[in-house]
């Protein structure tokens, strides 16, 4: 298999079945970390640029601007490098250091709007990106409002249908901009009419209501101070639920240490909630989880014991529940010892 561009390698990512407890529903993980850049976001990054080129909005040697917490920026940085565009990513201190380094590796320019402030600065990121693009005549990809974002995930829906046919009962995904779940779910429901689509966001995010609060899951959710993204299609989503940082991160750690499955922080939260559903349904029910990225960019946070302890994120009750739902531990170690 010979391709001419790295972006031609996007898609056809594998599914892996979790070894759940007897009697539980089948849980399949769509492993988007096997895309170039290790994330699903390359799908929509490529598609936003493709659509802009088709519409005559990008000239050769043009300039791309985007507000991003990391994975979208890495995807756009790759596409920019591949096609000869300049790319500026407007970021804040909520992005992991590895994501920022990834963008730099592809030649992106970073503009950090946070200064010395920790955490999210979503509204400032979007406002700065809009101003920068307007002042310099650059093309604002605008993942929060660009229909090219959800359109980029329609091939993902076709992949799931090709692999599973109509044998999909639930689709679970994280909701940040909402593009991945809206785009995948919108087409997949046309192909599988009885499909139930479940959106997952961090406790403290407000896409599905509730009180705003700080959270550590990156690349997902919407803080109260930010506008909910236009590409989030509530008509597609049957249910919106919330997951705590501890539930998300303990799931990541448990999967890594017991199954060798290394996934990103927000993906851990989606898997946890899918496992809760699997506990209540029978083995004839199939639940597909969109795992949007791998865990390699969270080694200094989610998979770092000192960071987890410093932020009070260890939760033995979550680990014990995971052990009951995914009853597999390495020989000589009990689930209680797995942290």
Short mmCIF file of C-alpha atoms in Angstrom, two decimals:
data_model
loop_
_atom_site.label_atom_id
_atom_site.label_comp_id
_atom_site.label_asym_id
_atom_site.label_seq_id
_atom_site.Cartn_x
_atom_site.Cartn_y
_atom_site.Cartn_z
CA UNK A 1 0.00 0.00 0.00
CA UNK A 2 1.75 3.12 -1.26
CA UNK A 3 0.36 6.62 -0.62
CA UNK A 4 1.60 9.97 -1.83
CA UNK A 5 0.71 12.09 1.23
CA UNK A 6 0.54 11.41 4.94
CA UNK A 7 -3.06 12.65 5.04
CA UNK A 8 -3.98 9.84 2.62
CA UNK A 9 -3.45 7.48 5.57
CA UNK A 10 -6.37 8.94 7.53
CA UNK A 11 -9.21 6.53 8.35
CA UNK A 12 -9.92 2.80 8.46
CA UNK A 13 -8.96 2.70 12.13
CA UNK A 14 -9.52 -0.59 14.01
CA UNK A 15 -12.13 -1.66 16.52
CA UNK A 16 -11.14 -3.50 19.70
CA UNK A 17 -13.55 -5.41 21.95
CA UNK A 18 -13.21 -5.01 25.71
CA UNK A 19 -13.28 -8.15 27.85
CA UNK A 20 -16.29 -7.13 29.96
CA UNK A 21 -17.89 -9.11 32.79
CA UNK A 22 -20.17 -12.02 31.89
CA UNK A 23 -23.66 -10.93 30.91
CA UNK A 24 -22.71 -7.34 30.07
CA UNK A 25 -23.16 -5.65 26.72
CA UNK A 26 -20.47 -5.75 24.07
CA UNK A 27 -18.20 -2.69 24.17
CA UNK A 28 -16.18 -1.87 21.05
CA UNK A 29 -13.57 0.89 21.00
CA UNK A 30 -13.03 2.75 17.71
CA UNK A 31 -9.29 3.39 18.06
CA UNK A 32 -8.78 6.75 16.38
CA UNK A 33 -5.25 6.98 17.75
CA UNK A 34 -4.18 4.92 14.73
CA UNK A 35 -4.73 7.91 12.46
CA UNK A 36 -1.75 10.13 11.54
CA UNK A 37 -1.11 12.48 14.49
CA UNK A 38 -2.67 9.86 16.80
CA UNK A 39 -6.11 11.47 16.97
CA UNK A 40 -9.52 11.67 15.31
CA UNK A 41 -9.12 15.42 14.85
CA UNK A 42 -6.96 14.91 11.75
CA UNK A 43 -10.18 13.87 9.99
CA UNK A 44 -11.84 17.24 10.40
CA UNK A 45 -8.61 19.23 10.07
CA UNK A 46 -8.04 17.72 6.64
CA UNK A 47 -11.66 18.17 5.64
CA UNK A 48 -11.86 21.84 6.70
CA UNK A 49 -8.84 22.56 4.51
CA UNK A 50 -10.17 20.42 1.66
CA UNK A 51 -13.48 22.31 1.66
CA UNK A 52 -11.74 25.69 1.87
CA UNK A 53 -9.58 24.80 -1.13
CA UNK A 54 -12.61 23.60 -3.10
CA UNK A 55 -14.43 26.87 -2.33
CA UNK A 56 -11.46 29.01 -3.38
CA UNK A 57 -10.89 30.35 0.13
CA UNK A 58 -7.25 29.26 0.30
CA UNK A 59 -4.56 30.32 -2.16
CA UNK A 60 -1.22 28.51 -2.48
CA UNK A 61 1.09 29.57 0.34
CA UNK A 62 -1.87 30.81 2.40
CA UNK A 63 -2.13 31.24 6.16
CA UNK A 64 -4.35 29.14 8.46
CA UNK A 65 -5.42 30.27 11.94
CA UNK A 66 -7.24 28.21 14.57
CA UNK A 67 -8.03 28.38 18.29
CA UNK A 68 -7.22 24.94 19.66
CA UNK A 69 -6.51 23.01 22.84
CA UNK A 70 -4.13 20.73 20.98
CA UNK A 71 -5.34 17.87 18.80
CA UNK A 72 -7.06 19.99 16.15
CA UNK A 73 -3.93 22.11 16.03
CA UNK A 74 -1.69 19.09 15.50
CA UNK A 75 -3.90 17.97 12.62
CA UNK A 76 -3.90 21.40 10.99
CA UNK A 77 -0.14 21.70 11.52
CA UNK A 78 0.40 18.45 9.61
CA UNK A 79 -1.90 19.51 6.76
CA UNK A 80 -0.22 22.93 6.60
CA UNK A 81 3.24 21.34 6.43
CA UNK A 82 2.10 18.89 3.76
CA UNK A 83 0.46 21.53 1.54
CA UNK A 84 2.75 24.52 2.07
CA UNK A 85 0.58 26.73 4.28
CA UNK A 86 1.58 28.81 7.27
CA UNK A 87 -0.33 27.83 10.42
CA UNK A 88 -0.85 29.77 13.65
CA UNK A 89 -2.43 27.98 16.61
CA UNK A 90 -3.98 30.16 19.32
CA UNK A 91 -3.63 28.15 22.54
CA UNK A 92 -3.91 28.40 26.32
CA UNK A 93 -2.28 26.63 29.25
CA UNK A 94 -4.95 23.92 29.36
CA UNK A 95 -3.26 22.13 26.46
CA UNK A 96 -0.78 19.42 27.39
CA UNK A 97 2.87 20.26 26.79
CA UNK A 98 3.19 17.29 24.43
CA UNK A 99 0.39 18.64 22.22
CA UNK A 100 2.10 22.01 22.02
CA UNK A 101 5.39 20.31 21.15
CA UNK A 102 3.60 18.28 18.50
CA UNK A 103 2.36 21.42 16.77
CA UNK A 104 5.82 22.96 16.90
CA UNK A 105 7.33 19.81 15.41
CA UNK A 106 5.21 20.32 12.27
CA UNK A 107 6.33 23.94 12.03
CA UNK A 108 3.30 25.68 13.53
CA UNK A 109 3.47 29.09 15.20
CA UNK A 110 1.96 29.15 18.71
CA UNK A 111 0.22 32.19 20.20
CA UNK A 112 -0.59 31.58 23.87
CA UNK A 113 -3.30 33.87 25.26
CA UNK A 114 -3.05 32.65 28.87
CA UNK A 115 0.11 34.37 30.05
CA UNK A 116 0.92 32.90 33.45
CA UNK A 117 -2.70 31.85 34.13
CA UNK A 118 -3.41 28.15 34.39
CA UNK A 119 -6.40 26.39 32.85
CA UNK A 120 -8.87 27.20 30.13
CA UNK A 121 -9.08 30.50 28.27
CA UNK A 122 -11.48 29.31 25.57
CA UNK A 123 -13.26 32.61 24.93
CA UNK A 124 -9.94 34.47 24.67
CA UNK A 125 -8.60 31.85 22.27
CA UNK A 126 -11.54 32.16 19.89
CA UNK A 127 -11.59 35.97 20.05
CA UNK A 128 -7.85 36.21 19.39
CA UNK A 129 -8.02 33.78 16.46
CA UNK A 130 -10.83 35.79 14.85
CA UNK A 131 -8.95 39.06 15.30
CA UNK A 132 -5.66 37.63 13.99
CA UNK A 133 -7.29 36.22 10.86
CA UNK A 134 -9.17 39.45 10.17
CA UNK A 135 -6.12 41.68 10.63
CA UNK A 136 -3.83 39.62 8.40
CA UNK A 137 -6.21 38.23 5.81
CA UNK A 138 -5.59 34.67 7.00
CA UNK A 139 -8.13 31.88 6.70
CA UNK A 140 -9.83 31.11 10.03
CA UNK A 141 -10.66 27.41 9.96
CA UNK A 142 -13.04 28.03 12.89
CA UNK A 143 -13.67 24.50 14.12
CA UNK A 144 -16.44 25.77 16.44
CA UNK A 145 -18.66 26.93 13.56
CA UNK A 146 -17.25 25.39 10.38
CA UNK A 147 -19.53 22.68 8.89
CA UNK A 148 -16.35 21.11 7.53
CA UNK A 149 -15.74 19.94 11.11
CA UNK A 150 -18.68 17.50 11.40
CA UNK A 151 -18.51 16.74 7.67
CA UNK A 152 -15.02 15.40 8.24
CA UNK A 153 -16.39 12.61 10.43
CA UNK A 154 -18.93 11.25 7.95
CA UNK A 155 -16.36 8.74 6.62
CA UNK A 156 -16.00 7.46 10.20
CA UNK A 157 -19.71 6.61 10.20
CA UNK A 158 -19.31 4.73 6.94
CA UNK A 159 -16.39 2.77 8.39
CA UNK A 160 -18.49 1.68 11.36
CA UNK A 161 -21.36 0.66 9.10
CA UNK A 162 -18.99 -1.24 6.81
CA UNK A 163 -17.58 -3.17 9.78
CA UNK A 164 -20.75 -3.71 11.84
CA UNK A 165 -23.72 -3.16 9.56
CA UNK A 166 -26.81 -2.39 11.63
CA UNK A 167 -25.40 -4.24 14.65
CA UNK A 168 -24.81 -1.03 16.63
CA UNK A 169 -27.19 -0.11 19.44
CA UNK A 170 -25.32 2.80 21.11
CA UNK A 171 -22.70 5.28 19.95
CA UNK A 172 -20.78 7.08 22.72
CA UNK A 173 -18.47 10.04 22.18
CA UNK A 174 -16.91 13.01 23.95
CA UNK A 175 -18.40 16.43 23.26
CA UNK A 176 -16.12 19.45 22.94
CA UNK A 177 -17.01 21.33 19.77
CA UNK A 178 -19.42 18.46 19.16
CA UNK A 179 -18.15 17.91 15.63
CA UNK A 180 -17.04 14.30 15.96
CA UNK A 181 -20.23 12.99 17.55
CA UNK A 182 -22.58 15.19 15.49
CA UNK A 183 -20.89 14.30 12.21
CA UNK A 184 -20.48 10.59 12.89
CA UNK A 185 -23.85 10.20 14.56
CA UNK A 186 -25.76 12.23 12.00
CA UNK A 187 -24.86 9.92 9.13
CA UNK A 188 -24.73 6.71 11.17
CA UNK A 189 -28.32 7.17 12.34
CA UNK A 190 -29.43 7.40 8.70
CA UNK A 191 -27.79 4.01 8.19
CA UNK A 192 -28.87 2.54 11.55
CA UNK A 193 -32.23 4.20 12.38
CA UNK A 194 -32.61 2.69 15.88
CA UNK A 195 -29.18 3.88 17.01
CA UNK A 196 -28.97 5.76 20.34
CA UNK A 197 -26.30 8.47 20.49
CA UNK A 198 -24.83 9.48 23.85
CA UNK A 199 -22.65 12.56 24.39
CA UNK A 200 -20.21 12.68 27.31
CA UNK A 201 -18.67 15.81 28.81
CA UNK A 202 -16.70 16.53 32.00
CA UNK A 203 -18.41 17.45 35.24
CA UNK A 204 -18.09 21.25 35.20
CA UNK A 205 -18.77 21.61 31.47
CA UNK A 206 -22.08 23.17 30.40
CA UNK A 207 -22.91 21.70 26.98
CA UNK A 208 -25.68 19.70 28.66
CA UNK A 209 -26.51 22.15 31.43
CA UNK A 210 -25.41 22.06 35.05
CA UNK A 211 -23.04 24.28 37.01
CA UNK A 212 -19.70 25.38 35.64
CA UNK A 213 -16.62 24.15 37.52
CA UNK A 214 -12.93 23.59 36.74
CA UNK A 215 -11.97 20.24 35.20
CA UNK A 216 -8.77 18.59 34.03
CA UNK A 217 -10.00 16.69 30.96
CA UNK A 218 -8.58 18.51 27.94
CA UNK A 219 -9.96 18.83 24.43
CA UNK A 220 -13.53 18.26 25.59
CA UNK A 221 -16.38 20.15 27.22
CA UNK A 222 -17.31 23.81 27.30
CA UNK A 223 -16.81 26.10 30.31
CA UNK A 224 -19.61 28.52 31.18
CA UNK A 225 -17.64 31.54 30.03
CA UNK A 226 -17.49 30.20 26.47
CA UNK A 227 -20.13 29.99 23.80
CA UNK A 228 -21.44 26.54 22.95
CA UNK A 229 -20.11 25.67 19.51
CA UNK A 230 -22.39 26.01 16.51
CA UNK A 231 -21.40 22.60 15.14
CA UNK A 232 -22.86 20.82 18.19
CA UNK A 233 -26.11 19.36 16.85
CA UNK A 234 -28.39 18.60 19.79
CA UNK A 235 -30.91 16.99 17.46
CA UNK A 236 -28.43 14.19 16.80
CA UNK A 237 -27.69 13.45 20.46
CA UNK A 238 -30.25 11.42 22.42
CA UNK A 239 -28.67 11.91 25.84
CA UNK A 240 -25.94 14.10 27.33
CA UNK A 241 -24.16 12.85 30.44
CA UNK A 242 -21.25 13.93 32.62
CA UNK A 243 -18.16 12.13 33.87
CA UNK A 244 -15.75 13.12 36.62
CA UNK A 245 -12.02 13.55 36.12
CA UNK A 246 -11.37 10.65 38.50
CA UNK A 247 -13.68 8.32 36.57
CA UNK A 248 -12.05 9.33 33.29
CA UNK A 249 -8.44 9.09 34.40
CA UNK A 250 -8.73 5.96 36.54
CA UNK A 251 -10.28 4.25 33.50
CA UNK A 252 -7.30 5.27 31.35
CA UNK A 253 -4.88 3.94 33.92
CA UNK A 254 -6.78 0.71 34.47
CA UNK A 255 -6.97 -0.07 30.75
CA UNK A 256 -3.27 0.65 30.28
CA UNK A 257 -2.06 -1.48 33.18
CA UNK A 258 -4.38 -4.42 32.70
CA UNK A 259 -4.97 -4.56 28.94
CA UNK A 260 -2.16 -2.56 27.35
CA UNK A 261 -4.70 -0.09 25.93
CA UNK A 262 -3.31 3.45 26.19
CA UNK A 263 -5.99 6.08 25.54
CA UNK A 264 -6.40 9.81 26.20
CA UNK A 265 -8.01 11.38 29.24
CA UNK A 266 -11.37 12.38 27.80
CA UNK A 267 -11.63 9.02 26.02
CA UNK A 268 -11.30 7.34 29.40
CA UNK A 269 -14.40 9.18 30.56
CA UNK A 270 -16.40 8.04 27.54
CA UNK A 271 -15.31 4.42 28.07
CA UNK A 272 -16.31 4.61 31.75
CA UNK A 273 -19.81 5.80 30.88
CA UNK A 274 -20.14 3.18 28.14
CA UNK A 275 -19.20 0.49 30.67
CA UNK A 276 -21.90 1.78 33.02
CA UNK A 277 -24.42 1.26 30.22
CA UNK A 278 -22.99 -2.15 29.39
CA UNK A 279 -23.63 -3.25 32.97
CA UNK A 280 -27.38 -2.59 32.56
CA UNK A 281 -27.92 -4.26 29.17
CA UNK A 282 -27.46 -7.79 27.87
CA UNK A 283 -24.66 -9.27 25.75
CA UNK A 284 -26.82 -8.90 22.63
CA UNK A 285 -26.40 -5.09 22.89
CA UNK A 286 -23.44 -3.49 21.07
CA UNK A 287 -21.96 -0.21 22.29
CA UNK A 288 -19.40 1.61 20.14
CA UNK A 289 -17.11 4.16 21.80
CA UNK A 290 -15.29 6.83 19.79
CA UNK A 291 -11.81 6.87 21.32
CA UNK A 292 -10.55 10.16 19.96
CA UNK A 293 -6.88 9.93 20.90
CA UNK A 294 -4.19 7.85 22.54
CA UNK A 295 -2.53 8.31 25.90
CA UNK A 296 0.97 9.19 24.75
CA UNK A 297 0.33 12.92 25.19
CA UNK A 298 -0.85 12.49 28.78
CA UNK A 299 2.18 10.77 30.28
CA UNK A 300 2.99 13.82 32.41
CA UNK A 301 -0.58 14.10 33.71
CA UNK A 302 -3.07 11.22 33.62
CA UNK A 303 -0.37 8.54 33.80
CA UNK A 304 1.82 10.43 36.29
CA UNK A 305 1.22 9.28 39.89
CA UNK A 306 2.54 12.52 41.40
CA UNK A 307 0.26 14.68 39.22
CA UNK A 308 -2.78 12.51 40.00
CA UNK A 309 -2.07 12.69 43.73
CA UNK A 310 -1.38 16.43 43.70
CA UNK A 311 -4.78 17.03 42.10
CA UNK A 312 -6.65 14.59 44.35
CA UNK A 313 -7.76 12.43 41.43
CA UNK A 314 -7.12 8.90 42.72
CA UNK A 315 -10.38 7.13 43.57
CA UNK A 316 -10.14 3.50 44.82
CA UNK A 317 -13.91 3.04 44.46
CA UNK A 318 -13.70 3.76 40.73
CA UNK A 319 -10.83 1.31 40.36
CA UNK A 320 -12.73 -1.37 42.27
CA UNK A 321 -15.78 -0.89 40.05
CA UNK A 322 -13.62 -1.14 36.93
CA UNK A 323 -12.13 -4.37 38.27
CA UNK A 324 -15.61 -5.81 38.63
CA UNK A 325 -16.61 -4.73 35.13
CA UNK A 326 -13.30 -5.57 33.44
CA UNK A 327 -12.15 -8.52 35.60
CA UNK A 328 -8.66 -8.96 34.30
CA UNK A 329 -5.44 -8.21 36.17
CA UNK A 330 -1.90 -9.41 35.63
CA UNK A 331 -0.82 -12.48 37.55
CA UNK A 332 0.41 -11.66 41.03
CA UNK A 333 -1.35 -8.29 41.30
CA UNK A 334 -4.76 -7.56 42.72
CA UNK A 335 -6.93 -4.76 41.27
CA UNK A 336 -6.41 -2.74 44.44
CA UNK A 337 -2.68 -2.60 43.67
CA UNK A 338 -3.19 -1.16 40.21
CA UNK A 339 -2.56 2.60 40.24
#
